[in-house]
């Protein structure tokens, strides 16, 4: 369910609320943010040339 799931969204929101006062929370939030950014970039990376994902659905890959 992602961030809409209360169990998954509560911890990052609590860290964000404490990050300006607590150094450990700020570091944890930075690590989570970097991890999520890296995961998103992997999803957005174009596939390698010649992979099955680049073939047309109307034509099989050669």
CSV table of N, CA and C in Angstrom, one decimal:
chain,number,residue,atom,x,y,z
A,1,UNK,N,0.8,-1.2,0.0
A,1,UNK,CA,0.0,0.0,0.0
A,1,UNK,C,0.8,1.3,0.0
A,2,UNK,N,2.1,1.1,0.4
A,2,UNK,CA,3.0,2.3,0.4
A,2,UNK,C,2.7,3.3,1.5
A,3,UNK,N,3.0,4.6,1.2
A,3,UNK,CA,2.9,5.6,2.3
A,3,UNK,C,1.5,5.8,2.8
A,4,UNK,N,0.5,5.4,2.0
A,4,UNK,CA,-0.9,5.5,2.4
A,4,UNK,C,-1.2,4.5,3.6
A,5,UNK,N,-0.5,3.4,3.7
A,5,UNK,CA,-0.6,2.5,4.8
A,5,UNK,C,-0.1,3.1,6.1
A,6,UNK,N,-1.0,3.3,7.1
A,6,UNK,CA,-0.6,3.9,8.3
A,6,UNK,C,0.6,3.3,9.0
A,7,UNK,N,0.8,2.0,8.9
A,7,UNK,CA,2.0,1.4,9.5
A,7,UNK,C,3.3,1.8,8.8
A,8,UNK,N,3.2,2.0,7.4
A,8,UNK,CA,4.4,2.3,6.7
A,8,UNK,C,4.7,3.8,6.7
A,9,UNK,N,3.6,4.6,6.8
A,9,UNK,CA,3.8,6.1,6.8
A,9,UNK,C,4.1,6.7,8.1
A,10,UNK,N,3.8,6.0,9.2
A,10,UNK,CA,3.9,6.6,10.5
A,10,UNK,C,5.4,6.9,10.9
A,11,UNK,N,6.3,5.9,10.7
A,11,UNK,CA,7.7,6.1,11.1
A,11,UNK,C,8.4,7.2,10.4
A,12,UNK,N,8.3,7.3,9.0
A,12,UNK,CA,8.9,8.4,8.4
A,12,UNK,C,8.3,9.8,8.8
A,13,UNK,N,7.0,9.9,9.1
A,13,UNK,CA,6.4,11.1,9.5
A,13,UNK,C,7.0,11.5,10.9
A,14,UNK,N,7.1,10.5,11.8
A,14,UNK,CA,7.7,10.8,13.1
A,14,UNK,C,9.1,11.2,13.0
A,15,UNK,N,9.9,10.6,12.1
A,15,UNK,CA,11.3,11.0,12.0
A,15,UNK,C,11.4,12.5,11.4
A,16,UNK,N,10.5,12.8,10.5
A,16,UNK,CA,10.5,14.1,9.9
A,16,UNK,C,10.1,15.1,10.9
A,17,UNK,N,9.2,14.8,11.8
A,17,UNK,CA,8.8,15.8,12.9
A,17,UNK,C,9.9,16.0,13.9
A,18,UNK,N,10.8,15.0,14.1
A,18,UNK,CA,11.9,15.1,15.1
A,18,UNK,C,13.2,15.5,14.5
A,19,UNK,N,13.3,15.5,13.1
A,19,UNK,CA,14.6,15.7,12.5
A,19,UNK,C,15.2,17.0,12.8
A,20,UNK,N,14.4,18.1,13.0
A,20,UNK,CA,15.1,19.4,13.3
A,20,UNK,C,15.6,19.5,14.7
A,21,UNK,N,15.2,18.6,15.6
A,21,UNK,CA,15.6,18.6,17.0
A,21,UNK,C,16.6,17.5,17.4
A,22,UNK,N,16.5,16.4,16.6
A,22,UNK,CA,17.3,15.2,17.0
A,22,UNK,C,18.2,14.8,15.9
A,23,UNK,N,19.5,14.8,16.2
A,23,UNK,CA,20.5,14.5,15.2
A,23,UNK,C,20.3,13.0,14.6
A,24,UNK,N,20.0,12.1,15.5
A,24,UNK,CA,19.8,10.7,15.0
A,24,UNK,C,18.6,10.6,14.1
A,25,UNK,N,17.5,11.3,14.4
A,25,UNK,CA,16.4,11.3,13.5
A,25,UNK,C,16.7,11.9,12.2
A,26,UNK,N,17.5,13.0,12.2
A,26,UNK,CA,17.9,13.6,11.0
A,26,UNK,C,18.7,12.7,10.1
A,27,UNK,N,19.6,12.0,10.7
A,27,UNK,CA,20.5,11.0,9.9
A,27,UNK,C,19.6,9.9,9.4
A,28,UNK,N,18.7,9.4,10.2
A,28,UNK,CA,17.8,8.3,9.8
A,28,UNK,C,17.0,8.7,8.6
A,29,UNK,N,16.4,9.9,8.7
A,29,UNK,CA,15.6,10.4,7.6
A,29,UNK,C,16.4,10.6,6.3
A,30,UNK,N,17.6,11.1,6.5
A,30,UNK,CA,18.5,11.3,5.3
A,30,UNK,C,18.8,9.9,4.6
A,31,UNK,N,19.0,8.9,5.5
A,31,UNK,CA,19.3,7.5,4.9
A,31,UNK,C,18.1,7.0,4.2
A,32,UNK,N,16.9,7.2,4.8
A,32,UNK,CA,15.7,6.7,4.2
A,32,UNK,C,15.4,7.4,2.9
A,33,UNK,N,15.6,8.7,2.9
A,33,UNK,CA,15.4,9.5,1.7
A,33,UNK,C,16.4,9.1,0.5
A,34,UNK,N,17.6,8.9,0.9
A,34,UNK,CA,18.6,8.5,-0.1
A,34,UNK,C,18.3,7.1,-0.7
A,35,UNK,N,17.8,6.2,0.2
A,35,UNK,CA,17.5,4.8,-0.2
A,35,UNK,C,16.3,4.9,-1.2
A,36,UNK,N,15.3,5.7,-0.9
A,36,UNK,CA,14.1,5.8,-1.7
A,36,UNK,C,14.4,6.4,-3.0
A,37,UNK,N,15.3,7.4,-3.0
A,37,UNK,CA,15.7,8.1,-4.2
A,37,UNK,C,16.4,7.1,-5.2
A,38,UNK,N,17.3,6.3,-4.5
A,38,UNK,CA,18.1,5.3,-5.3
A,38,UNK,C,17.1,4.3,-5.9
A,39,UNK,N,16.1,3.8,-5.2
A,39,UNK,CA,15.2,2.9,-5.7
A,39,UNK,C,14.3,3.5,-6.8
A,40,UNK,N,13.9,4.7,-6.7
A,40,UNK,CA,13.2,5.4,-7.8
A,40,UNK,C,14.0,5.5,-9.0
A,41,UNK,N,15.3,5.9,-8.8
A,41,UNK,CA,16.2,6.0,-10.0
A,41,UNK,C,16.4,4.7,-10.7
A,42,UNK,N,16.4,3.6,-10.0
A,42,UNK,CA,16.5,2.3,-10.6
A,42,UNK,C,15.3,2.0,-11.4
A,43,UNK,N,14.1,2.4,-10.9
A,43,UNK,CA,12.9,2.1,-11.7
A,43,UNK,C,12.8,3.0,-12.9
A,44,UNK,N,13.4,4.2,-12.9
A,44,UNK,CA,13.4,5.1,-14.0
A,44,UNK,C,14.5,4.9,-15.0
A,45,UNK,N,15.5,4.0,-14.7
A,45,UNK,CA,16.6,3.8,-15.6
A,45,UNK,C,16.1,3.0,-16.8
A,46,UNK,N,16.4,3.5,-18.0
A,46,UNK,CA,16.0,2.8,-19.2
A,46,UNK,C,16.6,1.5,-19.3
A,47,UNK,N,15.9,0.5,-19.9
A,47,UNK,CA,16.5,-0.8,-20.1
A,47,UNK,C,17.7,-0.8,-21.0
A,48,UNK,N,18.5,-1.8,-20.9
A,48,UNK,CA,19.6,-1.9,-21.8
A,48,UNK,C,19.2,-2.1,-23.3
A,49,UNK,N,19.9,-1.6,-24.2
A,49,UNK,CA,19.6,-1.8,-25.6
A,49,UNK,C,19.6,-3.3,-25.9
A,50,UNK,N,18.5,-3.7,-26.6
A,50,UNK,CA,18.4,-5.1,-27.0
A,50,UNK,C,17.7,-6.0,-26.0
A,51,UNK,N,17.2,-5.4,-24.9
A,51,UNK,CA,16.5,-6.2,-23.9
A,51,UNK,C,15.1,-6.5,-24.4
A,52,UNK,N,14.4,-7.4,-23.8
A,52,UNK,CA,13.1,-7.8,-24.2
A,52,UNK,C,12.1,-6.6,-24.0
A,53,UNK,N,12.4,-5.7,-23.0
A,53,UNK,CA,11.5,-4.6,-22.8
A,53,UNK,C,11.5,-3.5,-23.9
A,54,UNK,N,12.5,-3.5,-24.7
A,54,UNK,CA,12.6,-2.5,-25.8
A,54,UNK,C,11.9,-3.0,-27.0
A,55,UNK,N,11.6,-4.2,-27.1
A,55,UNK,CA,10.9,-4.7,-28.3
A,55,UNK,C,9.5,-4.2,-28.4
A,56,UNK,N,9.0,-4.1,-29.6
A,56,UNK,CA,7.6,-3.7,-29.8
A,56,UNK,C,6.7,-4.8,-29.5
A,57,UNK,N,5.5,-4.5,-28.9
A,57,UNK,CA,4.6,-5.5,-28.6
A,57,UNK,C,4.0,-6.2,-29.8
A,58,UNK,N,4.1,-5.5,-31.0
A,58,UNK,CA,3.6,-6.1,-32.2
A,58,UNK,C,4.7,-6.9,-32.9
A,59,UNK,N,6.0,-6.7,-32.6
A,59,UNK,CA,7.1,-7.4,-33.3
A,59,UNK,C,7.9,-8.1,-32.2
A,60,UNK,N,8.2,-9.3,-32.4
A,60,UNK,CA,9.1,-10.0,-31.4
A,60,UNK,C,10.6,-9.4,-31.6
A,61,UNK,N,11.3,-9.4,-30.5
A,61,UNK,CA,12.7,-9.0,-30.5
A,61,UNK,C,13.5,-9.9,-31.4
A,62,UNK,N,14.5,-9.4,-32.1
A,62,UNK,CA,15.3,-10.3,-33.0
A,62,UNK,C,16.6,-10.6,-32.3
